[in-house]
PDB file of C-alpha atoms in Angstrom:
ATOM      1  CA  UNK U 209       1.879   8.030 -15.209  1.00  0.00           C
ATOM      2  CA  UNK U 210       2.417   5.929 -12.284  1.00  0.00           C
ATOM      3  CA  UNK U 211       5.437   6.573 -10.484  1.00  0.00           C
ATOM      4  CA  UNK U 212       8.044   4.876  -7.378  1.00  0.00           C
ATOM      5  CA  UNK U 213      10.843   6.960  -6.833  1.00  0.00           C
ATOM      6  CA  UNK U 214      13.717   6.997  -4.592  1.00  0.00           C
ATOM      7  CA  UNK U 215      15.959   9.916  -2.972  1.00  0.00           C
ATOM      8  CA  UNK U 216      19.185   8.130  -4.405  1.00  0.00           C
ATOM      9  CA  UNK U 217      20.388   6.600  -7.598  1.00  0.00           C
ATOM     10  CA  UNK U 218      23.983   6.184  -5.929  1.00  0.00           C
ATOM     11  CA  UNK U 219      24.978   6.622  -2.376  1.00  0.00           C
ATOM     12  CA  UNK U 220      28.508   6.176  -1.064  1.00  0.00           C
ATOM     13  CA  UNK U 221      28.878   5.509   3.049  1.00  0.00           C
ATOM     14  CA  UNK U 222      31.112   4.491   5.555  1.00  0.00           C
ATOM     15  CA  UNK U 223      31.025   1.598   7.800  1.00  0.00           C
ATOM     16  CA  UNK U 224      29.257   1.836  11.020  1.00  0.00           C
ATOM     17  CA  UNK U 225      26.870   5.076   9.117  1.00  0.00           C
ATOM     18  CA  UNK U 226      23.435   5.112   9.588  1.00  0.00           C
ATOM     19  CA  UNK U 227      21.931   5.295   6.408  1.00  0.00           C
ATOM     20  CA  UNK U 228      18.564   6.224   5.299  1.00  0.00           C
ATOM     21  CA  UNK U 229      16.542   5.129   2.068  1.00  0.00           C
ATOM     22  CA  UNK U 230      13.314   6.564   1.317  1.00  0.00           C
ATOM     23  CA  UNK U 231      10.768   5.550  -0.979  1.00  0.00           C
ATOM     24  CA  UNK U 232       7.893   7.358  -2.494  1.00  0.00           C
ATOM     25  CA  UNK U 233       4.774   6.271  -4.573  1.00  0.00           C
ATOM     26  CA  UNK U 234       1.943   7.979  -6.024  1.00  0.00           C
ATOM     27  CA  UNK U 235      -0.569   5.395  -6.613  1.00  0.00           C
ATOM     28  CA  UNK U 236      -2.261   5.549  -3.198  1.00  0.00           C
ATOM     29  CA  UNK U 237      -0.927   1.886  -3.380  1.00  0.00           C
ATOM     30  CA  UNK U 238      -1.469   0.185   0.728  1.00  0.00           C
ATOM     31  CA  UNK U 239       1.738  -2.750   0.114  1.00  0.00           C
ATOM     32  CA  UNK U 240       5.310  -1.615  -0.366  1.00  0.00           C
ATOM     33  CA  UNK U 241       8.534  -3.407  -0.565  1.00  0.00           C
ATOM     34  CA  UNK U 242      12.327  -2.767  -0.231  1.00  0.00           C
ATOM     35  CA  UNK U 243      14.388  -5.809  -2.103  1.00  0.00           C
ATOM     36  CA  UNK U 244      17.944  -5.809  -2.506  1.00  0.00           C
ATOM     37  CA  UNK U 245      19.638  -7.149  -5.611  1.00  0.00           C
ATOM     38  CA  UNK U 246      22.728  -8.949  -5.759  1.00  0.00           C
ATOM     39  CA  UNK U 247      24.658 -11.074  -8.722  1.00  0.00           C
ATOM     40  CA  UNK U 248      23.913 -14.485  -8.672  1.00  0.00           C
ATOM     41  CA  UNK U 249      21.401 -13.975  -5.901  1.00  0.00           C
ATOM     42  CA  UNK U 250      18.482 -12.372  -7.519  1.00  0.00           C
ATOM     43  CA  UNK U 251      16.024 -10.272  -5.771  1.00  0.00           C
ATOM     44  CA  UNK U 252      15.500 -10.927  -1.875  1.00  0.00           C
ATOM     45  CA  UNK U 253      13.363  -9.186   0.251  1.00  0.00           C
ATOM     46  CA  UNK U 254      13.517  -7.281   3.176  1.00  0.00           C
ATOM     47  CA  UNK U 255      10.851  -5.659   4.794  1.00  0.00           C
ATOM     48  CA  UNK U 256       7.236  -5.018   3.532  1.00  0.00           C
ATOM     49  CA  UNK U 257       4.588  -3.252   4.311  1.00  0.00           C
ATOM     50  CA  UNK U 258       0.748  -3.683   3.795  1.00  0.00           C
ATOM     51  CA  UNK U 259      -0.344  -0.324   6.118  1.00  0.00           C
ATOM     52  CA  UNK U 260       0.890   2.564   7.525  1.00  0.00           C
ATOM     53  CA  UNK U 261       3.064   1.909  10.736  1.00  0.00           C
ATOM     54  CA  UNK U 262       2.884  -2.184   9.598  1.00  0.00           C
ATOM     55  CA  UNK U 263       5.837  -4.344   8.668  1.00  0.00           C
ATOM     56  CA  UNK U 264       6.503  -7.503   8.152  1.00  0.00           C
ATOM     57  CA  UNK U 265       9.703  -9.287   7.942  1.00  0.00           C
ATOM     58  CA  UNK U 266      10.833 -10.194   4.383  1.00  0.00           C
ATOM     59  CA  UNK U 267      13.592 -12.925   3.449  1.00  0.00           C
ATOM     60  CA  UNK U 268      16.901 -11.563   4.952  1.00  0.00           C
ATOM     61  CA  UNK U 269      15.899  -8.580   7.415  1.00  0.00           C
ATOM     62  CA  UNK U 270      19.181  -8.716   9.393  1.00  0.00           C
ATOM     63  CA  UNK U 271      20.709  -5.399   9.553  1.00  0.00           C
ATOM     64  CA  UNK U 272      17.828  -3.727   8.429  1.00  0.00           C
ATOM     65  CA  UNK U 273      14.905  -1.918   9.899  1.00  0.00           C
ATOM     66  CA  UNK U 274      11.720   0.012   8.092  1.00  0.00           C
ATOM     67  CA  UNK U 275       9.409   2.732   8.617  1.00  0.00           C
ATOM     68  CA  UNK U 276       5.725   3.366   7.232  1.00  0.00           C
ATOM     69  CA  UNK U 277       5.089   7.045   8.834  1.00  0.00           C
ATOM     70  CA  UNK U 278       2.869   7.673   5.947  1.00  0.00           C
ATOM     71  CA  UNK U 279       0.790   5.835   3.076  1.00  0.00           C
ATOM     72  CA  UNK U 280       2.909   6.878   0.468  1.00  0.00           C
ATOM     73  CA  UNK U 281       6.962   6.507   1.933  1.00  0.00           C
ATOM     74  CA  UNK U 282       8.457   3.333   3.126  1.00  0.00           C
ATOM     75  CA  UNK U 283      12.015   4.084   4.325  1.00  0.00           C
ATOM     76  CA  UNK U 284      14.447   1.528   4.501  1.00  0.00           C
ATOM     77  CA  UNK U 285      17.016   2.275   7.412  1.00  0.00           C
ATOM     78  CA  UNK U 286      20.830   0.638   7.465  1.00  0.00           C
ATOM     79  CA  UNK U 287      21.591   1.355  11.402  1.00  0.00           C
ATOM     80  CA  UNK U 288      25.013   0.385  11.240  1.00  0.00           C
ATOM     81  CA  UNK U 289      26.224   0.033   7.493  1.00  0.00           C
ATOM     82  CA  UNK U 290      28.503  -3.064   7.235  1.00  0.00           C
ATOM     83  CA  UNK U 291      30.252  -3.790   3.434  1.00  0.00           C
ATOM     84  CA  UNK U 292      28.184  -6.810   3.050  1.00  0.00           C
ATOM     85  CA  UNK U 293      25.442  -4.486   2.707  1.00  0.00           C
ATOM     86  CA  UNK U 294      26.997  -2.958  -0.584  1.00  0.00           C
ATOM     87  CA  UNK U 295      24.310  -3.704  -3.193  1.00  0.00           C
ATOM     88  CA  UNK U 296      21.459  -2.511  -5.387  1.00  0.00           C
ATOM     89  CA  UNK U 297      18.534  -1.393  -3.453  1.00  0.00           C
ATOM     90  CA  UNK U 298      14.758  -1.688  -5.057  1.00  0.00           C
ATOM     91  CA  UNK U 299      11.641  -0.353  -3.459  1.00  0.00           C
ATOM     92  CA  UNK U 300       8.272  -1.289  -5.176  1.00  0.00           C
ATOM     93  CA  UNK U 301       4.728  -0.974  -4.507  1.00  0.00           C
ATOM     94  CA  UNK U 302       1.426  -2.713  -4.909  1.00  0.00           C
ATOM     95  CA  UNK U 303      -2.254  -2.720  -4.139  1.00  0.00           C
ATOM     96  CA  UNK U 304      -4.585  -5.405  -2.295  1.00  0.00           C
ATOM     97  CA  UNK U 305      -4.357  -7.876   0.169  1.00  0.00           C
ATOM     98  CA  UNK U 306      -3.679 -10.379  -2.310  1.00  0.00           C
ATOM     99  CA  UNK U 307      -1.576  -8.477  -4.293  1.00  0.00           C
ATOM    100  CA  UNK U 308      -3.137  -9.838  -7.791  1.00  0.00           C
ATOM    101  CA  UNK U 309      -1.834  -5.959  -9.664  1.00  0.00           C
ATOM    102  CA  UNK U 310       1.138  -5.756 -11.229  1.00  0.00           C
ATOM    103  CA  UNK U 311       3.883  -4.403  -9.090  1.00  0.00           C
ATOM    104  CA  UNK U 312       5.640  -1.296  -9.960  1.00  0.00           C
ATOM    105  CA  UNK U 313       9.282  -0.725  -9.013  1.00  0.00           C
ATOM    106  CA  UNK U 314      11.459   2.088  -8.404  1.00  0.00           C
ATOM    107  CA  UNK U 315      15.067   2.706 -10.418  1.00  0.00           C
ATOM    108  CA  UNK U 316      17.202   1.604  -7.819  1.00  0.00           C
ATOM    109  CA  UNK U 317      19.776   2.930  -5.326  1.00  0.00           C
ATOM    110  CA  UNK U 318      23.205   1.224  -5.707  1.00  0.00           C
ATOM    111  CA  UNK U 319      24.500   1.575  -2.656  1.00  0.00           C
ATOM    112  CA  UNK U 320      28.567   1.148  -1.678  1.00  0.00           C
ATOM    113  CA  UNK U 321      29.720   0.898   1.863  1.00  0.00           C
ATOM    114  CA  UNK U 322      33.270   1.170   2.230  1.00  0.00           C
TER     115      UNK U 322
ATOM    116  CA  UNK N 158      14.317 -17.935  -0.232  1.00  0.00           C
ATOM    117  CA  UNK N 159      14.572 -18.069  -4.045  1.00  0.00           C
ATOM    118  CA  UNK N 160      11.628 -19.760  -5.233  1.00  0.00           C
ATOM    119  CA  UNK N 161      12.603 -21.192  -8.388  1.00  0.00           C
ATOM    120  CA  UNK N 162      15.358 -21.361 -11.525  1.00  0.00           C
ATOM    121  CA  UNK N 163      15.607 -19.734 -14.291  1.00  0.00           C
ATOM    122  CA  UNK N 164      16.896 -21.838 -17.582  1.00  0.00           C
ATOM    123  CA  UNK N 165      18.956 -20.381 -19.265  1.00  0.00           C
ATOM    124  CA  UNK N 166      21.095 -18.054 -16.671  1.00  0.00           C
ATOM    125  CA  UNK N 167      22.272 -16.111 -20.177  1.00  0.00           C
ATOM    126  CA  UNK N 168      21.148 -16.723 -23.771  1.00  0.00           C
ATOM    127  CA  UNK N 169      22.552 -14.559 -27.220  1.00  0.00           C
ATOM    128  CA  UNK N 170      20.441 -14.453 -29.909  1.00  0.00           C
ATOM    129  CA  UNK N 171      20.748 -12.692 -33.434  1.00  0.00           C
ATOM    130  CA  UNK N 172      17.726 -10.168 -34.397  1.00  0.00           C
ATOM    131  CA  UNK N 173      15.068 -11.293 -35.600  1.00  0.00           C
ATOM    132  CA  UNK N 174      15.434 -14.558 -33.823  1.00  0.00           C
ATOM    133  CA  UNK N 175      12.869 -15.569 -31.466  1.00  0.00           C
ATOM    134  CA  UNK N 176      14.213 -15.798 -27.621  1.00  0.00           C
ATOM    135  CA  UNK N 177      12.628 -18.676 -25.292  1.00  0.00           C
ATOM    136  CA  UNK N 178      12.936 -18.208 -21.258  1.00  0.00           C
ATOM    137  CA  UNK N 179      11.778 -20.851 -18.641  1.00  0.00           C
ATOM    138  CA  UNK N 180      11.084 -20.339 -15.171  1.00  0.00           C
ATOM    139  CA  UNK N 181      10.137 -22.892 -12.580  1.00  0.00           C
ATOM    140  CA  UNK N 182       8.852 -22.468  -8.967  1.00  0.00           C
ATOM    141  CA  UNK N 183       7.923 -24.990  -5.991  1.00  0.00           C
ATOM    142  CA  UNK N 184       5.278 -23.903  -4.463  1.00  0.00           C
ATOM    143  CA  UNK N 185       1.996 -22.982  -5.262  1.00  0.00           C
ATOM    144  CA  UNK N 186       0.756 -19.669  -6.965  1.00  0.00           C
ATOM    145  CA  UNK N 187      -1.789 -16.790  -7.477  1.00  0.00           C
ATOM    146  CA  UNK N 188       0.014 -15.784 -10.328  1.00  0.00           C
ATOM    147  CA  UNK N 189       3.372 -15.564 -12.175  1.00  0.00           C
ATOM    148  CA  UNK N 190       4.871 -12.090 -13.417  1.00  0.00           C
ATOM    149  CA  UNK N 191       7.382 -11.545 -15.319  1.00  0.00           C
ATOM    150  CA  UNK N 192       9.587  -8.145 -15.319  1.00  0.00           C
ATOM    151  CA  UNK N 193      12.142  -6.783 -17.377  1.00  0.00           C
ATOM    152  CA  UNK N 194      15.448  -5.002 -16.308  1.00  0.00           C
ATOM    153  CA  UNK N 195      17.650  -3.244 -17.938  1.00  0.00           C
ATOM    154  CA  UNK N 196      21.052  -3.090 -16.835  1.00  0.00           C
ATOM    155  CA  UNK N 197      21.595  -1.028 -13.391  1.00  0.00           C
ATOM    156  CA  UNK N 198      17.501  -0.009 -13.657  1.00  0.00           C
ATOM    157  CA  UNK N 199      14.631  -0.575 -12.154  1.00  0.00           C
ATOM    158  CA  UNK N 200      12.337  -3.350 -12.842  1.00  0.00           C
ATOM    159  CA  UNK N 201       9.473  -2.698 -15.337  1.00  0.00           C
ATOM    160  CA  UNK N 202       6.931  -4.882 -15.612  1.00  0.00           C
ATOM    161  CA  UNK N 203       5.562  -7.284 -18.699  1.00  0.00           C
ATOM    162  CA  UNK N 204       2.986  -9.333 -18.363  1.00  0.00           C
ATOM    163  CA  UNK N 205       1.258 -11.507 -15.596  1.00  0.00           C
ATOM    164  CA  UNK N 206      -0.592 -14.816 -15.998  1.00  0.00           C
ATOM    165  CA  UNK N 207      -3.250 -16.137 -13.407  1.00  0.00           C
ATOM    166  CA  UNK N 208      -3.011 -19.452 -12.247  1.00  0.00           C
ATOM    167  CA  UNK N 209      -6.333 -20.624 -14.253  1.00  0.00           C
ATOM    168  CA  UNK N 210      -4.515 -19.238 -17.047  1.00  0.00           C
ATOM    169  CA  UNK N 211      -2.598 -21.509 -19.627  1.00  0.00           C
ATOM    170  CA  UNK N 212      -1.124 -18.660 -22.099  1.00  0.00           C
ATOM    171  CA  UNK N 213      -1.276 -14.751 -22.244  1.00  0.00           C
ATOM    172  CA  UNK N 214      -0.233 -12.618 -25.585  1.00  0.00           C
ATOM    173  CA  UNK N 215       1.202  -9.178 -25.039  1.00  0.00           C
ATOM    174  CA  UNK N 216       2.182  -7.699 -28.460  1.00  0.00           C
ATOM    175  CA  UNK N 217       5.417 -10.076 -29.402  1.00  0.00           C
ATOM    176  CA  UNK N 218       5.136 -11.773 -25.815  1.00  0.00           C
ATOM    177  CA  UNK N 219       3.761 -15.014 -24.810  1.00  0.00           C
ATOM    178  CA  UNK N 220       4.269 -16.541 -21.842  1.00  0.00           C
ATOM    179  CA  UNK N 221       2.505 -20.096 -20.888  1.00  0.00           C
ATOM    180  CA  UNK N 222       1.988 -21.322 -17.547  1.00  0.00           C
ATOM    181  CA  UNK N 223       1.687 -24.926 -16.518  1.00  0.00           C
ATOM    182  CA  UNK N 224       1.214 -25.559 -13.049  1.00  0.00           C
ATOM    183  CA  UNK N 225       1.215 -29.289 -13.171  1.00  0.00           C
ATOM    184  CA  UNK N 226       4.954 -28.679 -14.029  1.00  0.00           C
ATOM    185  CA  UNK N 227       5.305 -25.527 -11.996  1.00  0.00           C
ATOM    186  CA  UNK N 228       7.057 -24.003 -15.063  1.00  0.00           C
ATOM    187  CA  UNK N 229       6.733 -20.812 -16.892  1.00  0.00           C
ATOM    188  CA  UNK N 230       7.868 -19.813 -20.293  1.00  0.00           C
ATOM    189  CA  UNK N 231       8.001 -16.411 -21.839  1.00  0.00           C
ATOM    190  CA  UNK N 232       8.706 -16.453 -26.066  1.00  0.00           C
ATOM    191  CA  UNK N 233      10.161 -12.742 -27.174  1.00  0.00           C
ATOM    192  CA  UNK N 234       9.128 -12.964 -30.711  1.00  0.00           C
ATOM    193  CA  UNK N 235      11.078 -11.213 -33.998  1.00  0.00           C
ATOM    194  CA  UNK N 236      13.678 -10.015 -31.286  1.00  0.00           C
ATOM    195  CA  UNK N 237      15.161  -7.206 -31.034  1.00  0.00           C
ATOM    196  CA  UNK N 238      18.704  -5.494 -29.869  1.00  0.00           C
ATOM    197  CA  UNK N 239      16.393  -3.057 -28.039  1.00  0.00           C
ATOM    198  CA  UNK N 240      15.293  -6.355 -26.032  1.00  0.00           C
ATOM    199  CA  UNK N 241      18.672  -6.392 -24.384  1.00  0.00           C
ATOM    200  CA  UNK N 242      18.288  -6.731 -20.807  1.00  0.00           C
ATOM    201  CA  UNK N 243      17.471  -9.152 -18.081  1.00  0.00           C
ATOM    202  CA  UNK N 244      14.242 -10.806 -17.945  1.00  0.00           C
ATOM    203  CA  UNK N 245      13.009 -12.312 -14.438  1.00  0.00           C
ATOM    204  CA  UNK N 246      10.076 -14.074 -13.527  1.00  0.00           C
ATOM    205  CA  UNK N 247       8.105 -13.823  -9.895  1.00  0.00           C
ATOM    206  CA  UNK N 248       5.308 -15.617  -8.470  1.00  0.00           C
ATOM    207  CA  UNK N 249       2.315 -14.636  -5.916  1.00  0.00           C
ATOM    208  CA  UNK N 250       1.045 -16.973  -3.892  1.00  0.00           C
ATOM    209  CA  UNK N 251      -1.554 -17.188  -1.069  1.00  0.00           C
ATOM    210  CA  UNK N 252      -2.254 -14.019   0.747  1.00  0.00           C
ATOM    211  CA  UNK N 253       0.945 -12.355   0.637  1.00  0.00           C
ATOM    212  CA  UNK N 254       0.127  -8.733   0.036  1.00  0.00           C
ATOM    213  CA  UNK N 255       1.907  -8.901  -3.351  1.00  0.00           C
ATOM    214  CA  UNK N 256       4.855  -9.633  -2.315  1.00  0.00           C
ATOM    215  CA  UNK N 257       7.025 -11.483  -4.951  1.00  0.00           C
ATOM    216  CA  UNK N 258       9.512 -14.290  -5.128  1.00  0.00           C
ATOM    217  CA  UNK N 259      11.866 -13.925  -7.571  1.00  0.00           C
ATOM    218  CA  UNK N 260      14.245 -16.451 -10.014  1.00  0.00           C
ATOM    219  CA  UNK N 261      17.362 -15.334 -10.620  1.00  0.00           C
ATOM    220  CA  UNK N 262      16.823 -14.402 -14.108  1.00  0.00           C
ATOM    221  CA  UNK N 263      18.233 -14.742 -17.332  1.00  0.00           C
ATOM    222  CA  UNK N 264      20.227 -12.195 -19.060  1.00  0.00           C
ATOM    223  CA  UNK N 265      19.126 -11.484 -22.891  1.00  0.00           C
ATOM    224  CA  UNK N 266      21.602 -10.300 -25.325  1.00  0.00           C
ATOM    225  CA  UNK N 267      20.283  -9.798 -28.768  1.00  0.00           C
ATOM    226  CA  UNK N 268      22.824  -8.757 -31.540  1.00  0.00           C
ATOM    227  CA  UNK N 269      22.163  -6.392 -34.441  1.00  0.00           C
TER     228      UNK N 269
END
């Protein structure tokens, strides 16, 4: 069975935290991606990557930084956590440069900064 | 950016009913997914249609594509309360790694 997960299913922080979400596949997939999810907003995303140590800049990647040590984690880092950044987090993964496969998604880390 | 609407933001529908979601999108596309969430989950994944492709059956899915119109439509057939959930499309286009622009969705409730 394929399989994302991710360390958290909830996570409560402070403001001004650093705050560290990691992501782990087992499909030897090369892309990964961190959305967030927000009502009335959809999905947006942050960061991808297509390689180890690559990133690229998703939709709204203020506030937010990544990390692609190895092929299998993508780690989504909050440096400072602000409240605006209280929301569902959603890492996925895929394979190929064009990305034709289906996408597989983790359950989610609803995260609340206070 | 969002790349297109979903129509209709929330439907309710009795079993056995059949449940019709549209998408549309702006620009142009590799392919159009569509995923299913249930609520506080993860996404999962239902079918995908190419952009040569004019309609793909999964089981009691169907989903059409036209991309004259840019519009998407997936038909839940015989519905079910176990179909509860919301239902988003997302669209590939050029060489983008896979990565996926989403509508906003629209939230299924199907009553027993």
């Amino acid at each position: 069975d394929v399989k994302v997960t991710q360390s958290s299913r909830y996570l409560v922080k402070r403001t001004g935290e650093k705050v560290f979400l990691e992501c782990v596949q087992d499909m030897d997939h090369e892309n990964m991606f961190w959305y967030r999810q927000d009502p009335g907003l959809g999905l947006r995303l942050i960061y991808f990557s297509y390689d180890v140590k690559m990133k690229e800049k998703g939709d709204i990647p203020e506030g937010y930084s990544v990390s692609r040590e190895k092929k299998e984690r993508f780690s989504l880092i909050l440096e400072s956590a602000s409240t605006n950044q209280t929301s569902m987090y959603l890492c996925a993964s895929t394979s190929g440069v064009v990305g034709t496969d289906t996408q597989y998604f983790g359950p989610g880390t609803r995260l609340t900064v206070l | 950016s969002q790349q297109g609407e979903e129509d209709p933001q929330a439907l309710s529908i009795q079993e056995g009913e059949n449940a019709t979601m549209n998408c549309s999108y702006k620009t142009s596309i590799n392919n159009l997914q569509w995923y299913r969430q249930n609520s506080g989950r993860g996404l999962v994944h239902l079918i995908l249609i190419r952009s040569n492709e004019r309609e793909k059956h999964s089981g009691r899915l169907r989903v059409t594509l036209d991309t004259s119109k840019k519009s998407s439509s997936l038909l839940i057939t015989a519905s079910r309360a176990a179909d509860t959930a919301s239902y988003f499309c997302a669209t590939i286009g050029g060489t983008s790694y896979g990565k996926l622009t989403f509508g906003q969705g629209t939230i299924l409730t199907v009553h027993p």
